[in-house]
Coordinates of C-alpha atoms in Angstrom, one line a residue:
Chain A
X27 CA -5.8 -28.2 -16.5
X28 CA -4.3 -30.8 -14.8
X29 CA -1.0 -32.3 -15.7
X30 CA 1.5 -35.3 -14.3
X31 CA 5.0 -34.5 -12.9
X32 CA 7.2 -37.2 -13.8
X33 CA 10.2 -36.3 -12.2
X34 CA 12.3 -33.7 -11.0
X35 CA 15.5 -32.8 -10.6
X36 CA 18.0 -29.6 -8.7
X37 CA 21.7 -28.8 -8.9
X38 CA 22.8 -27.6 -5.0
X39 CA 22.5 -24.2 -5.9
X40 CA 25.8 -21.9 -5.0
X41 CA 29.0 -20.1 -6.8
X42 CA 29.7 -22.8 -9.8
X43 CA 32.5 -21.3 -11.4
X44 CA 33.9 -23.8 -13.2
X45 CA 30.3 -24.6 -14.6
X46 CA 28.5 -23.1 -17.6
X47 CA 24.9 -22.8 -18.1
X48 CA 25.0 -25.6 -20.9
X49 CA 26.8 -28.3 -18.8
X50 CA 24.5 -27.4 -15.6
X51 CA 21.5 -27.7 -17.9
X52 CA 22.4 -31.3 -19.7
X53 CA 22.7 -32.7 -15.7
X54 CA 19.1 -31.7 -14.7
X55 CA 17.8 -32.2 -18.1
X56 CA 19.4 -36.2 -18.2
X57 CA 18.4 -36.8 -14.7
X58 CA 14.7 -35.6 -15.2
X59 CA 14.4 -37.6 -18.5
X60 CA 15.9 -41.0 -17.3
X61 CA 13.6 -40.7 -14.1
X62 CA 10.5 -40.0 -16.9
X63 CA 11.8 -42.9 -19.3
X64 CA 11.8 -40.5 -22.0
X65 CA 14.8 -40.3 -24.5
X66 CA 13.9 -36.6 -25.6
X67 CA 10.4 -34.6 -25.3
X68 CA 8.3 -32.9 -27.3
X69 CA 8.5 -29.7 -26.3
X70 CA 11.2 -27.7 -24.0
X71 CA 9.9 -24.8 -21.8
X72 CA 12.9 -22.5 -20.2
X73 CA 13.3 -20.0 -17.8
X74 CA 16.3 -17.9 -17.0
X75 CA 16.5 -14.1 -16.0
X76 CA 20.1 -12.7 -15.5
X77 CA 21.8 -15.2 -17.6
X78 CA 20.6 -14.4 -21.3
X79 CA 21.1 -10.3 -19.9
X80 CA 24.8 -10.7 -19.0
X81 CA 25.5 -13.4 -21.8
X82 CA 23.9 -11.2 -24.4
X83 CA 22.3 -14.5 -25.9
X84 CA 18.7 -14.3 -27.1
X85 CA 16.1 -17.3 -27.9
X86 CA 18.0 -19.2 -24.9
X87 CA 15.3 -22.0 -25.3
X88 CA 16.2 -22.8 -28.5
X89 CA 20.2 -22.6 -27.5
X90 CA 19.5 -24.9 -24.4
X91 CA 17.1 -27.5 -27.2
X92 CA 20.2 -27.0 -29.4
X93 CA 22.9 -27.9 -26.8
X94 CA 21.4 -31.0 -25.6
X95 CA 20.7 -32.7 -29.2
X96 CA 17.0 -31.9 -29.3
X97 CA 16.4 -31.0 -32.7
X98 CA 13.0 -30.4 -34.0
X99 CA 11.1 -30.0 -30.5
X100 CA 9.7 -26.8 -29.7
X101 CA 11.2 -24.2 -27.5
X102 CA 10.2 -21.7 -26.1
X103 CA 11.9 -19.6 -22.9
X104 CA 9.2 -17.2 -20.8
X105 CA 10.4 -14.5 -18.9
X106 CA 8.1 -12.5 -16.0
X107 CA 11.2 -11.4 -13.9
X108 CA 11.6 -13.6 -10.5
X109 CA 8.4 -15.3 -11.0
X110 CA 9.9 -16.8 -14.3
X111 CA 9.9 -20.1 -13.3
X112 CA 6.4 -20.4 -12.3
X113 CA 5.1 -18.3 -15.3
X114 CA 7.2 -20.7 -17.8
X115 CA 5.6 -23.5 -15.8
X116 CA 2.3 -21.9 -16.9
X117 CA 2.8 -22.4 -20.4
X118 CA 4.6 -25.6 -20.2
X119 CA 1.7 -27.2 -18.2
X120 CA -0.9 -25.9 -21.0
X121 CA 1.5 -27.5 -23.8
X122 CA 1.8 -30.9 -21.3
X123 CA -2.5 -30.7 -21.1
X124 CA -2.8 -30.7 -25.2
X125 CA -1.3 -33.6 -24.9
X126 CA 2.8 -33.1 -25.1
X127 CA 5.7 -34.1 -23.3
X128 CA 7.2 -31.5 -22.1
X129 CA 10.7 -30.9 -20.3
X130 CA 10.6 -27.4 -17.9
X131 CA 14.1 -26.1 -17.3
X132 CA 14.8 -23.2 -14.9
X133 CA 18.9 -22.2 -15.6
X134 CA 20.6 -19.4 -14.4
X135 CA 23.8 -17.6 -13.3
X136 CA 24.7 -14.7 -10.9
X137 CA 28.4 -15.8 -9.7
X138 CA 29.3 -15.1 -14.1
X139 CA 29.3 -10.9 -12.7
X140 CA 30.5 -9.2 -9.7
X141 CA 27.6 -8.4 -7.3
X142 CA 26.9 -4.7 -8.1
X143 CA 26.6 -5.9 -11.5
X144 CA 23.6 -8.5 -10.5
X145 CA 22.0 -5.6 -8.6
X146 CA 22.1 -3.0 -11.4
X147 CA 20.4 -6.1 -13.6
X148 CA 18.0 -7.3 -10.7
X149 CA 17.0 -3.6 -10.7
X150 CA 15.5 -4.5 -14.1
X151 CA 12.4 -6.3 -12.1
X152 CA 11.0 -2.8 -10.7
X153 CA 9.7 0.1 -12.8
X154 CA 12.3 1.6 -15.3
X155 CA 10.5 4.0 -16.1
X156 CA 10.7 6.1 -12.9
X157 CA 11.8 4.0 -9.7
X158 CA 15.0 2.4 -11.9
X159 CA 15.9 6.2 -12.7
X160 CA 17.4 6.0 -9.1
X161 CA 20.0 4.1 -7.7
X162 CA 17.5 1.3 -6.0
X163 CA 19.5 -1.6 -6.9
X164 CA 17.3 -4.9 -5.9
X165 CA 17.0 -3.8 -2.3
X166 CA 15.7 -0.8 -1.8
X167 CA 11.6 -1.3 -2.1
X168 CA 12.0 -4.1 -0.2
X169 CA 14.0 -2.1 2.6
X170 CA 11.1 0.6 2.1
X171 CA 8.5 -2.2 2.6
X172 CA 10.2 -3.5 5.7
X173 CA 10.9 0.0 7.3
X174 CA 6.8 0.5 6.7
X175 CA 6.0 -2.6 7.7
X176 CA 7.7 -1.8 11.5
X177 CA 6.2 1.6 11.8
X178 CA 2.7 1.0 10.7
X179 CA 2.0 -2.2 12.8
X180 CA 4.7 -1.6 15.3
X181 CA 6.5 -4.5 14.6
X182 CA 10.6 -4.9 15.8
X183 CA 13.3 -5.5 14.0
X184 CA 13.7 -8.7 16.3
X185 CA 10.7 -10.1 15.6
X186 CA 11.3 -10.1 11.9
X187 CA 14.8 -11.9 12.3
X188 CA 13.0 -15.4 13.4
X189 CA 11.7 -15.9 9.3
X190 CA 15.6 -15.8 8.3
X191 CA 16.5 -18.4 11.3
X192 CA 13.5 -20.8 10.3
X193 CA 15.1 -20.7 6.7
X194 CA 18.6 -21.8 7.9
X195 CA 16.7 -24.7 10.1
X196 CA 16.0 -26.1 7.3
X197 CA 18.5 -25.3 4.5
X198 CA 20.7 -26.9 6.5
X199 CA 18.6 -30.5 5.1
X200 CA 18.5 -29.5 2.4
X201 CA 21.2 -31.2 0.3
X202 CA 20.4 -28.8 -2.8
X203 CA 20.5 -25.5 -0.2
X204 CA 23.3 -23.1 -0.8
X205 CA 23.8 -22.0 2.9
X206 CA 23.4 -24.8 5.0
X207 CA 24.0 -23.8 8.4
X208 CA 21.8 -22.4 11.0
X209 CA 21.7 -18.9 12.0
X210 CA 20.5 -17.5 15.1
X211 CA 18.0 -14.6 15.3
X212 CA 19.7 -12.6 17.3
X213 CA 22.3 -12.5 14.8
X214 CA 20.1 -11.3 12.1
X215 CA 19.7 -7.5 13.0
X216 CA 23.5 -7.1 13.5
X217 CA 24.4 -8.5 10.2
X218 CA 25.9 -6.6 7.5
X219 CA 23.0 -3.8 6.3
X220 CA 21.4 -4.7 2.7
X221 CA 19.1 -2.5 3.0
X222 CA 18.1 -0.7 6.2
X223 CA 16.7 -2.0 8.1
X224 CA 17.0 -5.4 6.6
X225 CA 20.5 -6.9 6.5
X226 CA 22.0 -9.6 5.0
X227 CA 20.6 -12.5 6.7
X228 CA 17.4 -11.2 5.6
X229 CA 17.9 -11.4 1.8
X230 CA 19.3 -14.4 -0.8
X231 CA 22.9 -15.1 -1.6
X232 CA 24.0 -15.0 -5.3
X233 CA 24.1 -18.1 -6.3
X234 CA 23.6 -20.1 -9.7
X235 CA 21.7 -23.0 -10.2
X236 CA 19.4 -25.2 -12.3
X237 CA 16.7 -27.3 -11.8
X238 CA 13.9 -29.7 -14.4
X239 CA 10.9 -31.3 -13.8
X240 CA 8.9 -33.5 -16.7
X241 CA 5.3 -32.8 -17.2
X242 CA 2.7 -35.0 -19.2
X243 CA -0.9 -35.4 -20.2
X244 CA -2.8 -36.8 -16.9
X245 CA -3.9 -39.4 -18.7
X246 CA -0.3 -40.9 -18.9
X247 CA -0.1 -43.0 -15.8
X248 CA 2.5 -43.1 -13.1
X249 CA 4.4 -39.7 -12.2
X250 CA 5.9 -38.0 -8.9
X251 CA 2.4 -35.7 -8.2
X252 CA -0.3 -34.1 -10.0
X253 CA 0.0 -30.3 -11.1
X254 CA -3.1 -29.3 -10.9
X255 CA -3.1 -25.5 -11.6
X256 CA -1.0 -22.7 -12.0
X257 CA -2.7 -19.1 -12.2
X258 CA -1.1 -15.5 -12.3
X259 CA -1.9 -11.9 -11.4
X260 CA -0.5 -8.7 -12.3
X261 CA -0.6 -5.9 -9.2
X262 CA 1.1 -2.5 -9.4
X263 CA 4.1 -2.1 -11.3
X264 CA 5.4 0.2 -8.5
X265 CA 4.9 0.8 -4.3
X266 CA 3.9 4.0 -5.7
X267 CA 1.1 3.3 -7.5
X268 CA 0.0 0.6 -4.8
X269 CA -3.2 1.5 -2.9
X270 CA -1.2 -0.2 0.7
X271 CA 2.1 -0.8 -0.4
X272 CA 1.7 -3.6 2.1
X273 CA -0.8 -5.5 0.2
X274 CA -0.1 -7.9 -2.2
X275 CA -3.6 -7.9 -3.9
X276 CA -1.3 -10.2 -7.1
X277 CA -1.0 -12.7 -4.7
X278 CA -4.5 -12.5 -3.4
X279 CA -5.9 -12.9 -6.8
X280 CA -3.9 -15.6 -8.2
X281 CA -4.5 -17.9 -5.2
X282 CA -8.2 -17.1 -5.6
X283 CA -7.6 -18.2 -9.0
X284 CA -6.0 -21.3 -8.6
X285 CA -8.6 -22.0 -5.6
X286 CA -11.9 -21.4 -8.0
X287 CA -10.2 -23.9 -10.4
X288 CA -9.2 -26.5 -8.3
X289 CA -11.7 -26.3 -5.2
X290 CA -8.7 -26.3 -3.0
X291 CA -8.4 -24.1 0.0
X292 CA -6.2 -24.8 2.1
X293 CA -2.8 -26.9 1.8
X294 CA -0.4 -29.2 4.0
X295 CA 3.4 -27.9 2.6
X296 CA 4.3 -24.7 0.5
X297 CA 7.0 -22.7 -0.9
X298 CA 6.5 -19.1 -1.1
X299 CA 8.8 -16.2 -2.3
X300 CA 11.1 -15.1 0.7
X301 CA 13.8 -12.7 -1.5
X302 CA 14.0 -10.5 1.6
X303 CA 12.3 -11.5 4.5
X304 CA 9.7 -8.8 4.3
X305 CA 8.1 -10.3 1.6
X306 CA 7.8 -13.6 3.2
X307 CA 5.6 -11.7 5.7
X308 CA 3.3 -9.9 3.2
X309 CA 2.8 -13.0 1.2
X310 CA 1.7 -15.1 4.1
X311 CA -0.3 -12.1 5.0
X312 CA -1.3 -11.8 1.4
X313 CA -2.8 -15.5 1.3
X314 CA -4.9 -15.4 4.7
X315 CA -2.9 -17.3 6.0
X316 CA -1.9 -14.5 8.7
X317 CA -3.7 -11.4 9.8
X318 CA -2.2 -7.9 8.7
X319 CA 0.7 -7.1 10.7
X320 CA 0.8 -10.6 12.3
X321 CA 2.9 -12.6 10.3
X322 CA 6.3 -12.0 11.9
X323 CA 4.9 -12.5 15.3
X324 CA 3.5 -15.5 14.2
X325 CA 6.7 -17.2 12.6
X326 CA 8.6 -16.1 15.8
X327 CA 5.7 -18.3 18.0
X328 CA 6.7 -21.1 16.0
X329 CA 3.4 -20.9 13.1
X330 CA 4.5 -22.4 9.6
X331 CA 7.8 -24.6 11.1
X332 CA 7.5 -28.1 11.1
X333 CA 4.9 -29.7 14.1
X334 CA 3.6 -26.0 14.5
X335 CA -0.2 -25.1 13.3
X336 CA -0.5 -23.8 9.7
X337 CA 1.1 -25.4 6.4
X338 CA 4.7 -25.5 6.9
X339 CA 6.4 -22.7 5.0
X340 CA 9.6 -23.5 3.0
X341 CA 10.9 -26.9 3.9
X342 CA 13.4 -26.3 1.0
X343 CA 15.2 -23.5 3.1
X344 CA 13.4 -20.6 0.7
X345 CA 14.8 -18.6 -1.4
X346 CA 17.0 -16.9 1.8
X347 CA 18.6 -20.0 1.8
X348 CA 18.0 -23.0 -0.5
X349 CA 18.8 -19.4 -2.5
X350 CA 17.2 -17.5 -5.5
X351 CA 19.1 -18.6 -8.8
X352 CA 16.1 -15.9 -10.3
X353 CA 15.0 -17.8 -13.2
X354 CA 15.5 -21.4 -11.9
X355 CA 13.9 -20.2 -8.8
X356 CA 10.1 -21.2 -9.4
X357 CA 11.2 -24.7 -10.9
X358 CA 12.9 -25.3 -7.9
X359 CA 10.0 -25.0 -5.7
X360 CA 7.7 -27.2 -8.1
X361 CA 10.9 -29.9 -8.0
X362 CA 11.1 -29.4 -4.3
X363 CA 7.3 -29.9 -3.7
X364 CA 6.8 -32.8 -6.1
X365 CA 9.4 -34.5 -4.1
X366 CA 7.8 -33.8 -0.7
X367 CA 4.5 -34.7 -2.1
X368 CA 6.3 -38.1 -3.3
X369 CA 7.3 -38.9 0.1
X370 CA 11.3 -38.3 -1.2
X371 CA 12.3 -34.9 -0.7
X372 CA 15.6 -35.3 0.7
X373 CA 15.0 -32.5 3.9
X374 CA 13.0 -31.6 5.9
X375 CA 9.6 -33.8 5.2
X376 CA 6.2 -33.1 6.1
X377 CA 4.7 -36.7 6.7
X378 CA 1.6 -37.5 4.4
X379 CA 1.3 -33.9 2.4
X380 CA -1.3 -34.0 0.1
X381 CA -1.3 -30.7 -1.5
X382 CA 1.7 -27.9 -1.6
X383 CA 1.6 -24.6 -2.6
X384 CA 4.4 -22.6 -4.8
X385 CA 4.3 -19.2 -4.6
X386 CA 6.3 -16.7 -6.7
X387 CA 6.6 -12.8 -7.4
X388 CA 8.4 -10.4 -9.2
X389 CA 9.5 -7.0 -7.5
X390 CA 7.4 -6.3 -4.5
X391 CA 4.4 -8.4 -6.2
X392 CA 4.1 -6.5 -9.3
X393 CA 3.3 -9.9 -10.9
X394 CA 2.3 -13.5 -8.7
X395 CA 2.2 -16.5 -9.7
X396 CA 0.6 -19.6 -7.9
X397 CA 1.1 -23.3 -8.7
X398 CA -1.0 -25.9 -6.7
X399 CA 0.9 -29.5 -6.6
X400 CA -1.4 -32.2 -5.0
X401 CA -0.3 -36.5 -4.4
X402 CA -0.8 -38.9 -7.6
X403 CA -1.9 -41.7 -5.1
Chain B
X14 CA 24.6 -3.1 -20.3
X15 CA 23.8 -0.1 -22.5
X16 CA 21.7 2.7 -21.3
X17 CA 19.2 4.3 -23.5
X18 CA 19.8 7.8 -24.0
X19 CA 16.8 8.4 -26.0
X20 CA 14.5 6.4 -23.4
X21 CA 15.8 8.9 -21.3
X22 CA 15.2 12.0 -23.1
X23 CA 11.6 10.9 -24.0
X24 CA 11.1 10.9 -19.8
X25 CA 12.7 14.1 -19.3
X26 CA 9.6 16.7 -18.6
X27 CA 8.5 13.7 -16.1
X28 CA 12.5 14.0 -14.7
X29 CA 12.7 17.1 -14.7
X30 CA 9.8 18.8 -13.9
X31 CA 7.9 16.2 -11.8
X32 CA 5.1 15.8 -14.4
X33 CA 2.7 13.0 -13.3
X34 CA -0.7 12.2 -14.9
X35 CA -4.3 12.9 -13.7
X36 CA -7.0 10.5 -14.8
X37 CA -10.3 12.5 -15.7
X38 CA -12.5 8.9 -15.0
X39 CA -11.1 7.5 -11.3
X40 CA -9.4 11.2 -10.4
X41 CA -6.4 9.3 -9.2
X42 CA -2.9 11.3 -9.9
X43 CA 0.2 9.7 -10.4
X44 CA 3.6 9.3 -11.7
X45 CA 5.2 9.4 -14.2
X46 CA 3.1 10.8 -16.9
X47 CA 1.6 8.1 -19.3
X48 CA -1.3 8.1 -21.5
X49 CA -3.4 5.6 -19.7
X50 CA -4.2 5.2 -16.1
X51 CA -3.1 2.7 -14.1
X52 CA -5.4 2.7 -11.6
X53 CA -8.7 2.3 -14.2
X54 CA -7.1 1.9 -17.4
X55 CA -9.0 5.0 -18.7
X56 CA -7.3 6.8 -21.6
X57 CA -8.8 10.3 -20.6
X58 CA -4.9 11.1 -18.7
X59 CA -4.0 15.1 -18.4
X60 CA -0.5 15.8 -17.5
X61 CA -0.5 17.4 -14.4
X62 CA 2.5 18.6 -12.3
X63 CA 3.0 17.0 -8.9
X64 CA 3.6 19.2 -5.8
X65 CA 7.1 19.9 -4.8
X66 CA 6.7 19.2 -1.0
X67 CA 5.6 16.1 0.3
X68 CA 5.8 14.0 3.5
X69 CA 8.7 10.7 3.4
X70 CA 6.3 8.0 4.6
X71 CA 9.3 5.0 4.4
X72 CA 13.1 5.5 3.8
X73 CA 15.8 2.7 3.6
X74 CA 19.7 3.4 2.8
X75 CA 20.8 1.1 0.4
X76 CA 24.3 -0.9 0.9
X77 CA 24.2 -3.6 -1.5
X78 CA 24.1 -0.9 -4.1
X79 CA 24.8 -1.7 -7.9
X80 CA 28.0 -0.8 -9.8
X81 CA 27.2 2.7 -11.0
X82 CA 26.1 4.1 -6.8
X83 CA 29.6 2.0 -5.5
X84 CA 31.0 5.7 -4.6
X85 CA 27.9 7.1 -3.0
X86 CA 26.6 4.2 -1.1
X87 CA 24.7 4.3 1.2
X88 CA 22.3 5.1 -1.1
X89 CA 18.8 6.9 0.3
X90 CA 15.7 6.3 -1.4
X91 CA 12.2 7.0 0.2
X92 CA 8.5 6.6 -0.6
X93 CA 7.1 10.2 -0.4
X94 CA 3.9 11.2 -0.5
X95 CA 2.7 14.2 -2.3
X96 CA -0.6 13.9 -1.1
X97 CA -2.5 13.6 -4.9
X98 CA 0.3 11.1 -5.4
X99 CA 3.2 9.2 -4.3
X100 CA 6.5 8.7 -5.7
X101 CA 9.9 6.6 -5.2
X102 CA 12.6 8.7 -5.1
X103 CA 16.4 9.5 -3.9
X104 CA 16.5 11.5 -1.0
X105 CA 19.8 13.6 -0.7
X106 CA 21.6 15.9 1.5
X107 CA 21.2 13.5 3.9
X108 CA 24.2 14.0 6.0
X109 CA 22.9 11.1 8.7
X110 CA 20.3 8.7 7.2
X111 CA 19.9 7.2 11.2
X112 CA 18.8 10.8 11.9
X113 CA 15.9 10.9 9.2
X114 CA 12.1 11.0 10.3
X115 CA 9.3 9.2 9.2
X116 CA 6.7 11.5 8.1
X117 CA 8.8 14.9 8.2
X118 CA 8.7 17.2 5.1
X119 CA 10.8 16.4 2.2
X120 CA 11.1 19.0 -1.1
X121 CA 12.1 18.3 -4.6
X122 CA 15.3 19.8 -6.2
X123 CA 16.9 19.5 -9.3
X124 CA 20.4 17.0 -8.9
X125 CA 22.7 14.7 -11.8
X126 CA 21.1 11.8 -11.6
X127 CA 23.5 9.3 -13.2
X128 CA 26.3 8.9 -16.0
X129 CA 25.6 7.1 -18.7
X130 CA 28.4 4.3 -18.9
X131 CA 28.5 4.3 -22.7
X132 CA 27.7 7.4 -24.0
X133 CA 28.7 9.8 -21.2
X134 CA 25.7 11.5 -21.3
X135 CA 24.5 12.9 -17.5
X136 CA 21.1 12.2 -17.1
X137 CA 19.3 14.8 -14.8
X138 CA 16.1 14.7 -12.7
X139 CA 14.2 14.9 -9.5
X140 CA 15.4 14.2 -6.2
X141 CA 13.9 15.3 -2.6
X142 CA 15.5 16.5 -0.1
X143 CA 14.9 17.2 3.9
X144 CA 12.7 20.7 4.5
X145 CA 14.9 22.7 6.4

């Protein structure tokens, strides 16, 4: 499976009050077609997580096909919690190999509800059936995971606080980044507390956002870069049922996926799930990419920022800063590596990538999704 | 946002009474109780319930909390291990989360979970608390 990107296209994401999901949708959706040189495509793929679940509205693919003036393509909207946009970009790069035009939207809303609302929905994305019996909002696993994470390596707070920093170094490029300023680590620790003992500056703001890329045949000449797989995993649905909580063994396996179908090992740019800082850390511990207990350290030595060894991590600003619109998210980082893979992204560039890496969860991993994105020339 | 009562009345011996399952193929325990393990996938699952005493191996309080915790934030919630198992839980009684330890012993009691919004119905279950 192998599929063109023909272009892409992001709304800044932040607070849009005044905007609805429709109008938000019809300016990714034009921009994306009129870079492609299509007029309407065959089939619409969409992802959206906290929208349709405060709205109330179901079959939102059809409503967003409906909205634009697309009648008669197919539509279908795919739905695996924050990794939503990568998993929707699954299916809409299998419809794009048998030979369809297809138009991925990822859409979706958190400033429509007041923030205790979006927790008590983001909650949804852990196990309802006993963790979600408790009051865990969205933060609690991941405070759990970052409090074991500093007692079973003997890691500091500190040392943690240089991921969110990075983040803001390059959010603030990042014309599409909801918070773009920098932020010092030392501020990081004494930040309001999310979720002991990871604060604010360690998580995502609530913010909305949309973003589309095109995706056709390989055969059809021309396009932005080359999709050339996305894979998935399922892990444990719980921390509780996880062997090390501080594995990511989803991640893991759909990398090794994605590797055995592509012959790819290792890549020059990625984007990787950073909801709360600790789970930037067990990704890039997840992927090899760091030893066990390393990965903080690492990031605070300068490993994954631009001119420093290993791919660079999250030129976008990652989800702690670009922010984590939940079901635009994973679109977002397929737009934002296409474009750096183009030679265009409008931020921080990494001269010459070949290949970039998207990496999504849901939870604490309890699904992973991983998209490889290499150069059409 | 609705919450299901009847969702929650099908979980109550799990709630209530800590009820996990016990897979007869891998031997793994765990919680809550379902007919199929999710360690193997094996169908052969007794209920089994959990110990009452267990060690908190990671603890957070919880801030950002959503709307229905707004008057008891900070919330506490810990992973505790029960040694055939390990759940998530609330811990309570926690007068000081700053002056919680990792790895002391933590014991289950019976506390109001939450309110359902809707239907007013209180929906009990399982918290732990510190050993004194």
């Amino acid at each position: 499976m192998s599929v063109s990107v023909k272009s892409a296209s992001m709304v800044r994401v932040g607070r849009h009050y005044k905007v609805g999901v429709d109008d938000m949708v019809v300016e990714v959706a034009d921009e994306a077609l009129s870079d492609a040189g299509w007029r309407k495509p065959d089939a619409i793929v969409v992802s959206s997580v906290v929208y349709p679940r405060l709205s109330g509205q179901s079959d939102l693919a059809s409503y967003v096909a409906s909205s634009l003036g697309f009648q008669g393509v197919s539509a279908v909207a795919v739905e695996a919690g924050e990794a939503s946009g990568l998993a929707a970009a699954m299916t809409a790069a299998r419809l794009a190999a048998e030979g369809r035009r297809v138009l991925l939207v990822g859409v979706d809303k958190l400033s429509d509800a007041p923030s205790s609302v979006i927790y008590k929905v983001l909650k949804g994305v852990y196990h309802m059936g006993s963790d979600g019996w408790y009051m865990i909002s969205h933060s609690a696993i991941p405070g759990l995971l970052a409090d074991l994470y500093m007692s079973s390596y003997g890691v500091d707070r500190n040392t943690l606080s240089y991921w969110p920093a990075l983040m803001h170094s390059h959010a603030k490029l990042n014309p599409y980044a909801m918070l773009r300023f920098a932020v010092n680590p030392e501020a990081v620790a004494s930040a309001m507390p999310v979720a002991k003992p990871l604060t604010m500056l360690d998580s995502f703001p609530l913010g909305d956002g949309a973003a589309a890329i095109t995706l056709a045949p390989a055969g059809d000449g021309g396009g932005i870069a080359t999709l050339a797989a996305v894979e998935s995993a399922v892990g444990p649905m719980t921390v509780a049922h996880a062997d090390d909580p501080l594995d990511m063994p989803a991640v893991r396996a759909a990398w090794g996926k994605v590797k055995s179908a592509t012959g790819v090992n290792s890549v020059d740019v990625m984007e990787i799930h950073d909801s709360y800082t600790i789970m930037a850390m067990l990704i890039l511990e997840a992927l090899g990419l760091s030893e066990r207990g390393k990965a903080a350290e690492q990031v605070a030595l300068g490993k994954f920022s631009q001119g420093g060894e290993g791919p660079l991590a999250n030129p976008s600003g990652g989800l702690k800063a670009r922010g984590h619109p939940v079901g635009a998210t994973g679109v977002y980082m397929l737009a934002e590596l296409a474009l750096q893979l183009a030679g265009s992204f409008p931020g921080v560039r990494v001269d010459g990538a070949r290949s970039g890496l998207a990496v999504g969860i849901n939870a604490h991993g309890s699904t992973a999704y991983s998209a490889l994105l290499v150069s059409s020339n | 946002m609705v919450r299901d009562t009847v969702i929650q009345w099908r979980a109550r011996l799990s709630r209530y009474r800590l009820v996990g399952g016990k897979c007869r193929e891998c031997q793994k325990a765990f919680y809550p109780r379902v007919k199929s393990c999710p360690y193997c996938g094996s169908r052969s699952v007794d209920d089994v319930e959990l110990p009452r005493v267990g060690r908190l191996v990671a603890y957070t309080a919880v801030y950002s909390v959503e709307s229905e915790a707004r008057s008891g934030s900070p919330v506490v919630v810990g992973l505790v291990d029960l040694g055939v198992a390990r759940v998530v839980s609330e811990i309570t009684d926690v007068a000081d989360p700053d002056k919680l330890e990792r790895g002391s012993q933590v014991e289950a009691v019976f506390r109001k979970l939450y309110e359902d919004g809707d239907e007013g119905v209180i929906v009990y279950g399982v918290k732990f608390r510190p050993r004194r």
